[in-house]
Amino acid sequence: MAEKTFPMTLAEKQALELELEQLILVRRPEVVERIKIARSYGDLSENSEYEAAKDEQAFVEGQISSLENKIRNAEIVDSDAVAQDEVAIGKTVTIQEIGETDKEVYMIVGAAGADAFAGKVSNESPIGQALIGKKTGETATVVTPVGSYDVKILAVEKTV
């Protein structure tokens, strides 16, 4: 079975590589040191510091494994390869829900770079799926688990 690919911009891949480097060179050694210190307290069966450090080690190793997989299976998307006014990964889109006055701005990113609080929506999210491939002036229907709504694409520009 083929590995899942992770579409992303080059900048997203570089950010993942930096995060991985931080985990390997800083967090992993810190956790190993915490385990070593906790072991020195003696009886491991009732040593909460040791258990917490081992749990953190498992979490860090899981993050490292996940990031390595995303980087290894990264599919770099070139937003310049699509029309200037077409929504794609690596583009910033301004939309307005039909019947509303508020405008919303989203950066379309690969799933690995999604961060809703920072306005970065994944190409796999309901809004990302609805917008990908559409152009300025077009209307898209966003289908969510609680219903659907229409949005008009007001502007599309390359994310800086």
mmCIF file with all atom_site columns, C-alpha atoms in Angstrom:
data_model
loop_
_atom_site.group_PDB
_atom_site.id
_atom_site.type_symbol
_atom_site.label_atom_id
_atom_site.label_alt_id
_atom_site.label_comp_id
_atom_site.label_asym_id
_atom_site.label_entity_id
_atom_site.label_seq_id
_atom_site.pdbx_PDB_ins_code
_atom_site.Cartn_x
_atom_site.Cartn_y
_atom_site.Cartn_z
_atom_site.occupancy
_atom_site.B_iso_or_equiv
_atom_site.pdbx_formal_charge
_atom_site.auth_seq_id
_atom_site.auth_comp_id
_atom_site.auth_asym_id
_atom_site.auth_atom_id
_atom_site.pdbx_PDB_model_num
ATOM 1   C CA . MET A 1 1   ? 0.000   0.000  0.000   1.00 0.00 ? 1   MET A CA 1
ATOM 2   C CA . ALA A 1 2   ? 1.329   3.427  -0.921  1.00 0.00 ? 2   ALA A CA 1
ATOM 3   C CA . GLU A 1 3   ? 2.147   5.887  1.839   1.00 0.00 ? 3   GLU A CA 1
ATOM 4   C CA . LYS A 1 4   ? -0.131  8.894  2.204   1.00 0.00 ? 4   LYS A CA 1
ATOM 5   C CA . THR A 1 5   ? 1.435   12.014 0.710   1.00 0.00 ? 5   THR A CA 1
ATOM 6   C CA . PHE A 1 6   ? 1.274   15.357 2.443   1.00 0.00 ? 6   PHE A CA 1
ATOM 7   C CA . PRO A 1 7   ? 0.819   18.276 0.038   1.00 0.00 ? 7   PRO A CA 1
ATOM 8   C CA . MET A 1 8   ? 2.587   21.373 1.356   1.00 0.00 ? 8   MET A CA 1
ATOM 9   C CA . THR A 1 9   ? 4.547   24.391 0.297   1.00 0.00 ? 9   THR A CA 1
ATOM 10  C CA . LEU A 1 10  ? 8.326   24.431 0.540   1.00 0.00 ? 10  LEU A CA 1
ATOM 11  C CA . ALA A 1 11  ? 8.046   26.871 3.471   1.00 0.00 ? 11  ALA A CA 1
ATOM 12  C CA . GLU A 1 12  ? 5.757   24.455 5.333   1.00 0.00 ? 12  GLU A CA 1
ATOM 13  C CA . LYS A 1 13  ? 8.247   21.610 4.806   1.00 0.00 ? 13  LYS A CA 1
ATOM 14  C CA . GLN A 1 14  ? 11.099  23.784 6.064   1.00 0.00 ? 14  GLN A CA 1
ATOM 15  C CA . ALA A 1 15  ? 9.062   24.664 9.185   1.00 0.00 ? 15  ALA A CA 1
ATOM 16  C CA . LEU A 1 16  ? 8.469   20.954 9.851   1.00 0.00 ? 16  LEU A CA 1
ATOM 17  C CA . GLU A 1 17  ? 12.201  20.282 9.430   1.00 0.00 ? 17  GLU A CA 1
ATOM 18  C CA . LEU A 1 18  ? 13.014  22.998 11.986  1.00 0.00 ? 18  LEU A CA 1
ATOM 19  C CA . GLU A 1 19  ? 10.463  21.575 14.422  1.00 0.00 ? 19  GLU A CA 1
ATOM 20  C CA . LEU A 1 20  ? 11.950  18.092 13.968  1.00 0.00 ? 20  LEU A CA 1
ATOM 21  C CA . GLU A 1 21  ? 15.464  19.411 14.555  1.00 0.00 ? 21  GLU A CA 1
ATOM 22  C CA . GLN A 1 22  ? 14.277  21.101 17.789  1.00 0.00 ? 22  GLN A CA 1
ATOM 23  C CA . LEU A 1 23  ? 12.702  17.863 19.011  1.00 0.00 ? 23  LEU A CA 1
ATOM 24  C CA . ILE A 1 24  ? 15.757  15.739 18.219  1.00 0.00 ? 24  ILE A CA 1
ATOM 25  C CA . LEU A 1 25  ? 18.481  18.118 19.391  1.00 0.00 ? 25  LEU A CA 1
ATOM 26  C CA . VAL A 1 26  ? 16.762  19.798 22.368  1.00 0.00 ? 26  VAL A CA 1
ATOM 27  C CA . ARG A 1 27  ? 13.625  18.065 23.660  1.00 0.00 ? 27  ARG A CA 1
ATOM 28  C CA . ARG A 1 28  ? 14.857  14.456 23.343  1.00 0.00 ? 28  ARG A CA 1
ATOM 29  C CA . PRO A 1 29  ? 18.084  15.093 25.350  1.00 0.00 ? 29  PRO A CA 1
ATOM 30  C CA . GLU A 1 30  ? 16.099  17.061 27.983  1.00 0.00 ? 30  GLU A CA 1
ATOM 31  C CA . VAL A 1 31  ? 13.745  14.134 28.485  1.00 0.00 ? 31  VAL A CA 1
ATOM 32  C CA . VAL A 1 32  ? 16.602  11.632 28.670  1.00 0.00 ? 32  VAL A CA 1
ATOM 33  C CA . GLU A 1 33  ? 18.207  13.791 31.356  1.00 0.00 ? 33  GLU A CA 1
ATOM 34  C CA . ARG A 1 34  ? 14.915  13.955 33.304  1.00 0.00 ? 34  ARG A CA 1
ATOM 35  C CA . ILE A 1 35  ? 14.680  10.150 33.165  1.00 0.00 ? 35  ILE A CA 1
ATOM 36  C CA . LYS A 1 36  ? 18.268  9.823  34.402  1.00 0.00 ? 36  LYS A CA 1
ATOM 37  C CA . ILE A 1 37  ? 17.586  12.190 37.327  1.00 0.00 ? 37  ILE A CA 1
ATOM 38  C CA . ALA A 1 38  ? 14.305  10.458 38.213  1.00 0.00 ? 38  ALA A CA 1
ATOM 39  C CA . ARG A 1 39  ? 16.050  7.051  38.202  1.00 0.00 ? 39  ARG A CA 1
ATOM 40  C CA . SER A 1 40  ? 18.499  8.344  40.775  1.00 0.00 ? 40  SER A CA 1
ATOM 41  C CA . TYR A 1 41  ? 15.601  8.770  43.240  1.00 0.00 ? 41  TYR A CA 1
ATOM 42  C CA . GLY A 1 42  ? 15.516  5.009  43.721  1.00 0.00 ? 42  GLY A CA 1
ATOM 43  C CA . ASP A 1 43  ? 12.444  2.742  43.651  1.00 0.00 ? 43  ASP A CA 1
ATOM 44  C CA . LEU A 1 44  ? 10.920  3.116  40.165  1.00 0.00 ? 44  LEU A CA 1
ATOM 45  C CA . SER A 1 45  ? 7.623   1.436  41.101  1.00 0.00 ? 45  SER A CA 1
ATOM 46  C CA . GLU A 1 46  ? 6.477   4.491  43.079  1.00 0.00 ? 46  GLU A CA 1
ATOM 47  C CA . ASN A 1 47  ? 8.440   7.190  41.281  1.00 0.00 ? 47  ASN A CA 1
ATOM 48  C CA . SER A 1 48  ? 6.006   9.675  39.714  1.00 0.00 ? 48  SER A CA 1
ATOM 49  C CA . GLU A 1 49  ? 8.812   11.796 38.258  1.00 0.00 ? 49  GLU A CA 1
ATOM 50  C CA . TYR A 1 50  ? 10.119  8.736  36.413  1.00 0.00 ? 50  TYR A CA 1
ATOM 51  C CA . GLU A 1 51  ? 6.653   7.854  35.084  1.00 0.00 ? 51  GLU A CA 1
ATOM 52  C CA . ALA A 1 52  ? 6.030   11.443 33.927  1.00 0.00 ? 52  ALA A CA 1
ATOM 53  C CA . ALA A 1 53  ? 9.408   11.564 32.176  1.00 0.00 ? 53  ALA A CA 1
ATOM 54  C CA . LYS A 1 54  ? 8.751   8.222  30.446  1.00 0.00 ? 54  LYS A CA 1
ATOM 55  C CA . ASP A 1 55  ? 5.324   9.487  29.308  1.00 0.00 ? 55  ASP A CA 1
ATOM 56  C CA . GLU A 1 56  ? 6.929   12.645 27.938  1.00 0.00 ? 56  GLU A CA 1
ATOM 57  C CA . GLN A 1 57  ? 9.564   10.553 26.184  1.00 0.00 ? 57  GLN A CA 1
ATOM 58  C CA . ALA A 1 58  ? 6.837   8.513  24.469  1.00 0.00 ? 58  ALA A CA 1
ATOM 59  C CA . PHE A 1 59  ? 5.072   11.717 23.417  1.00 0.00 ? 59  PHE A CA 1
ATOM 60  C CA . VAL A 1 60  ? 8.265   13.287 22.008  1.00 0.00 ? 60  VAL A CA 1
ATOM 61  C CA . GLU A 1 61  ? 9.192   10.101 20.144  1.00 0.00 ? 61  GLU A CA 1
ATOM 62  C CA . GLY A 1 62  ? 5.668   9.993  18.670  1.00 0.00 ? 62  GLY A CA 1
ATOM 63  C CA . GLN A 1 63  ? 6.009   13.594 17.484  1.00 0.00 ? 63  GLN A CA 1
ATOM 64  C CA . ILE A 1 64  ? 9.408   12.846 15.954  1.00 0.00 ? 64  ILE A CA 1
ATOM 65  C CA . SER A 1 65  ? 8.034   9.802  14.136  1.00 0.00 ? 65  SER A CA 1
ATOM 66  C CA . SER A 1 66  ? 5.035   11.760 12.839  1.00 0.00 ? 66  SER A CA 1
ATOM 67  C CA . LEU A 1 67  ? 7.170   14.657 11.585  1.00 0.00 ? 67  LEU A CA 1
ATOM 68  C CA . GLU A 1 68  ? 9.667   12.307 9.921   1.00 0.00 ? 68  GLU A CA 1
ATOM 69  C CA . ASN A 1 69  ? 6.773   10.620 8.106   1.00 0.00 ? 69  ASN A CA 1
ATOM 70  C CA . LYS A 1 70  ? 5.305   13.945 6.947   1.00 0.00 ? 70  LYS A CA 1
ATOM 71  C CA . ILE A 1 71  ? 8.683   15.188 5.720   1.00 0.00 ? 71  ILE A CA 1
ATOM 72  C CA . ARG A 1 72  ? 9.529   11.898 4.006   1.00 0.00 ? 72  ARG A CA 1
ATOM 73  C CA . ASN A 1 73  ? 6.154   11.866 2.210   1.00 0.00 ? 73  ASN A CA 1
ATOM 74  C CA . ALA A 1 74  ? 5.962   15.604 1.521   1.00 0.00 ? 74  ALA A CA 1
ATOM 75  C CA . GLU A 1 75  ? 4.628   16.590 -1.864  1.00 0.00 ? 75  GLU A CA 1
ATOM 76  C CA . ILE A 1 76  ? 5.815   20.122 -2.584  1.00 0.00 ? 76  ILE A CA 1
ATOM 77  C CA . VAL A 1 77  ? 3.102   22.200 -4.225  1.00 0.00 ? 77  VAL A CA 1
ATOM 78  C CA . ASP A 1 78  ? 4.078   25.143 -6.410  1.00 0.00 ? 78  ASP A CA 1
ATOM 79  C CA . SER A 1 79  ? 1.326   27.753 -6.176  1.00 0.00 ? 79  SER A CA 1
ATOM 80  C CA . ASP A 1 80  ? 2.847   29.520 -9.204  1.00 0.00 ? 80  ASP A CA 1
ATOM 81  C CA . ALA A 1 81  ? 1.833   26.537 -11.353 1.00 0.00 ? 81  ALA A CA 1
ATOM 82  C CA . VAL A 1 82  ? -1.871  27.466 -11.088 1.00 0.00 ? 82  VAL A CA 1
ATOM 83  C CA . ALA A 1 83  ? -3.671  30.560 -12.333 1.00 0.00 ? 83  ALA A CA 1
ATOM 84  C CA . GLN A 1 84  ? -2.983  33.698 -10.314 1.00 0.00 ? 84  GLN A CA 1
ATOM 85  C CA . ASP A 1 85  ? -6.655  34.014 -9.256  1.00 0.00 ? 85  ASP A CA 1
ATOM 86  C CA . GLU A 1 86  ? -7.216  30.289 -8.559  1.00 0.00 ? 86  GLU A CA 1
ATOM 87  C CA . VAL A 1 87  ? -7.397  28.946 -4.998  1.00 0.00 ? 87  VAL A CA 1
ATOM 88  C CA . ALA A 1 88  ? -4.649  26.398 -4.260  1.00 0.00 ? 88  ALA A CA 1
ATOM 89  C CA . ILE A 1 89  ? -2.249  25.399 -1.498  1.00 0.00 ? 89  ILE A CA 1
ATOM 90  C CA . GLY A 1 90  ? 0.078   28.327 -0.903  1.00 0.00 ? 90  GLY A CA 1
ATOM 91  C CA . LYS A 1 91  ? -2.569  30.956 -1.670  1.00 0.00 ? 91  LYS A CA 1
ATOM 92  C CA . THR A 1 92  ? -4.396  33.379 0.609   1.00 0.00 ? 92  THR A CA 1
ATOM 93  C CA . VAL A 1 93  ? -8.090  33.746 -0.103  1.00 0.00 ? 93  VAL A CA 1
ATOM 94  C CA . THR A 1 94  ? -10.581 36.377 1.016   1.00 0.00 ? 94  THR A CA 1
ATOM 95  C CA . ILE A 1 95  ? -14.173 35.157 1.163   1.00 0.00 ? 95  ILE A CA 1
ATOM 96  C CA . GLN A 1 96  ? -17.557 36.422 2.242   1.00 0.00 ? 96  GLN A CA 1
ATOM 97  C CA . GLU A 1 97  ? -20.441 34.214 3.280   1.00 0.00 ? 97  GLU A CA 1
ATOM 98  C CA . ILE A 1 98  ? -23.488 34.887 1.098   1.00 0.00 ? 98  ILE A CA 1
ATOM 99  C CA . GLY A 1 99  ? -25.899 37.116 3.022   1.00 0.00 ? 99  GLY A CA 1
ATOM 100 C CA . GLU A 1 100 ? -23.232 38.308 5.471   1.00 0.00 ? 100 GLU A CA 1
ATOM 101 C CA . THR A 1 101 ? -21.114 41.456 5.522   1.00 0.00 ? 101 THR A CA 1
ATOM 102 C CA . ASP A 1 102 ? -18.008 40.132 7.294   1.00 0.00 ? 102 ASP A CA 1
ATOM 103 C CA . LYS A 1 103 ? -15.042 39.098 5.187   1.00 0.00 ? 103 LYS A CA 1
ATOM 104 C CA . GLU A 1 104 ? -12.760 36.234 6.190   1.00 0.00 ? 104 GLU A CA 1
ATOM 105 C CA . VAL A 1 105 ? -9.166  35.647 5.098   1.00 0.00 ? 105 VAL A CA 1
ATOM 106 C CA . TYR A 1 106 ? -7.603  32.177 5.037   1.00 0.00 ? 106 TYR A CA 1
ATOM 107 C CA . MET A 1 107 ? -4.264  30.766 3.987   1.00 0.00 ? 107 MET A CA 1
ATOM 108 C CA . ILE A 1 108 ? -4.712  27.435 2.230   1.00 0.00 ? 108 ILE A CA 1
ATOM 109 C CA . VAL A 1 109 ? -2.086  24.978 3.467   1.00 0.00 ? 109 VAL A CA 1
ATOM 110 C CA . GLY A 1 110 ? -1.461  21.248 3.446   1.00 0.00 ? 110 GLY A CA 1
ATOM 111 C CA . ALA A 1 111 ? -2.867  19.220 6.343   1.00 0.00 ? 111 ALA A CA 1
ATOM 112 C CA . ALA A 1 112 ? 0.528   19.241 8.070   1.00 0.00 ? 112 ALA A CA 1
ATOM 113 C CA . GLY A 1 113 ? 0.516   23.047 8.325   1.00 0.00 ? 113 GLY A CA 1
ATOM 114 C CA . ALA A 1 114 ? -3.089  23.638 9.380   1.00 0.00 ? 114 ALA A CA 1
ATOM 115 C CA . ASP A 1 115 ? -3.664  26.037 12.290  1.00 0.00 ? 115 ASP A CA 1
ATOM 116 C CA . ALA A 1 116 ? -7.206  27.395 12.479  1.00 0.00 ? 116 ALA A CA 1
ATOM 117 C CA . PHE A 1 117 ? -6.255  29.955 15.128  1.00 0.00 ? 117 PHE A CA 1
ATOM 118 C CA . ALA A 1 118 ? -3.675  31.452 12.742  1.00 0.00 ? 118 ALA A CA 1
ATOM 119 C CA . GLY A 1 119 ? -6.097  31.449 9.782   1.00 0.00 ? 119 GLY A CA 1
ATOM 120 C CA . LYS A 1 120 ? -4.357  28.509 8.096   1.00 0.00 ? 120 LYS A CA 1
ATOM 121 C CA . VAL A 1 121 ? -6.897  26.013 6.769   1.00 0.00 ? 121 VAL A CA 1
ATOM 122 C CA . SER A 1 122 ? -6.057  22.628 5.355   1.00 0.00 ? 122 SER A CA 1
ATOM 123 C CA . ASN A 1 123 ? -6.806  21.613 1.805   1.00 0.00 ? 123 ASN A CA 1
ATOM 124 C CA . GLU A 1 124 ? -8.582  18.641 3.432   1.00 0.00 ? 124 GLU A CA 1
ATOM 125 C CA . SER A 1 125 ? -10.900 20.747 5.628   1.00 0.00 ? 125 SER A CA 1
ATOM 126 C CA . PRO A 1 126 ? -14.489 21.376 4.463   1.00 0.00 ? 126 PRO A CA 1
ATOM 127 C CA . ILE A 1 127 ? -13.721 24.994 3.558   1.00 0.00 ? 127 ILE A CA 1
ATOM 128 C CA . GLY A 1 128 ? -10.416 24.075 1.912   1.00 0.00 ? 128 GLY A CA 1
ATOM 129 C CA . GLN A 1 129 ? -12.062 21.358 -0.192  1.00 0.00 ? 129 GLN A CA 1
ATOM 130 C CA . ALA A 1 130 ? -14.802 23.760 -1.280  1.00 0.00 ? 130 ALA A CA 1
ATOM 131 C CA . LEU A 1 131 ? -12.384 26.535 -2.275  1.00 0.00 ? 131 LEU A CA 1
ATOM 132 C CA . ILE A 1 132 ? -9.569  24.598 -4.026  1.00 0.00 ? 132 ILE A CA 1
ATOM 133 C CA . GLY A 1 133 ? -9.761  25.111 -7.781  1.00 0.00 ? 133 GLY A CA 1
ATOM 134 C CA . LYS A 1 134 ? -12.235 28.007 -7.611  1.00 0.00 ? 134 LYS A CA 1
ATOM 135 C CA . LYS A 1 135 ? -11.376 31.483 -8.886  1.00 0.00 ? 135 LYS A CA 1
ATOM 136 C CA . THR A 1 136 ? -11.997 35.062 -7.828  1.00 0.00 ? 136 THR A CA 1
ATOM 137 C CA . GLY A 1 137 ? -15.666 35.979 -8.235  1.00 0.00 ? 137 GLY A CA 1
ATOM 138 C CA . GLU A 1 138 ? -16.916 32.390 -8.045  1.00 0.00 ? 138 GLU A CA 1
ATOM 139 C CA . THR A 1 139 ? -19.191 30.967 -5.372  1.00 0.00 ? 139 THR A CA 1
ATOM 140 C CA . ALA A 1 140 ? -18.342 27.800 -3.435  1.00 0.00 ? 140 ALA A CA 1
ATOM 141 C CA . THR A 1 141 ? -20.569 25.632 -1.259  1.00 0.00 ? 141 THR A CA 1
ATOM 142 C CA . VAL A 1 142 ? -18.925 24.616 2.008   1.00 0.00 ? 142 VAL A CA 1
ATOM 143 C CA . VAL A 1 143 ? -20.350 21.333 3.299   1.00 0.00 ? 143 VAL A CA 1
ATOM 144 C CA . THR A 1 144 ? -19.939 20.741 7.042   1.00 0.00 ? 144 THR A CA 1
ATOM 145 C CA . PRO A 1 145 ? -21.310 18.077 9.391   1.00 0.00 ? 145 PRO A CA 1
ATOM 146 C CA . VAL A 1 146 ? -23.959 20.555 10.613  1.00 0.00 ? 146 VAL A CA 1
ATOM 147 C CA . GLY A 1 147 ? -25.053 21.826 7.187   1.00 0.00 ? 147 GLY A CA 1
ATOM 148 C CA . SER A 1 148 ? -23.768 23.777 4.241   1.00 0.00 ? 148 SER A CA 1
ATOM 149 C CA . TYR A 1 149 ? -23.350 27.413 3.301   1.00 0.00 ? 149 TYR A CA 1
ATOM 150 C CA . ASP A 1 150 ? -22.219 29.384 0.274   1.00 0.00 ? 150 ASP A CA 1
ATOM 151 C CA . VAL A 1 151 ? -19.270 31.763 0.126   1.00 0.00 ? 151 VAL A CA 1
ATOM 152 C CA . LYS A 1 152 ? -18.129 34.160 -2.568  1.00 0.00 ? 152 LYS A CA 1
ATOM 153 C CA . ILE A 1 153 ? -14.418 34.372 -3.339  1.00 0.00 ? 153 ILE A CA 1
ATOM 154 C CA . LEU A 1 154 ? -13.454 38.036 -3.254  1.00 0.00 ? 154 LEU A CA 1
ATOM 155 C CA . ALA A 1 155 ? -9.683  37.792 -3.743  1.00 0.00 ? 155 ALA A CA 1
ATOM 156 C CA . VAL A 1 156 ? -6.926  35.234 -4.205  1.00 0.00 ? 156 VAL A CA 1
ATOM 157 C CA . GLU A 1 157 ? -3.255  36.030 -3.827  1.00 0.00 ? 157 GLU A CA 1
ATOM 158 C CA . LYS A 1 158 ? -0.031  34.145 -3.319  1.00 0.00 ? 158 LYS A CA 1
ATOM 159 C CA . THR A 1 159 ? 0.812   33.689 0.374   1.00 0.00 ? 159 THR A CA 1
ATOM 160 C CA . VAL A 1 160 ? 4.016   35.521 1.193   1.00 0.00 ? 160 VAL A CA 1
#
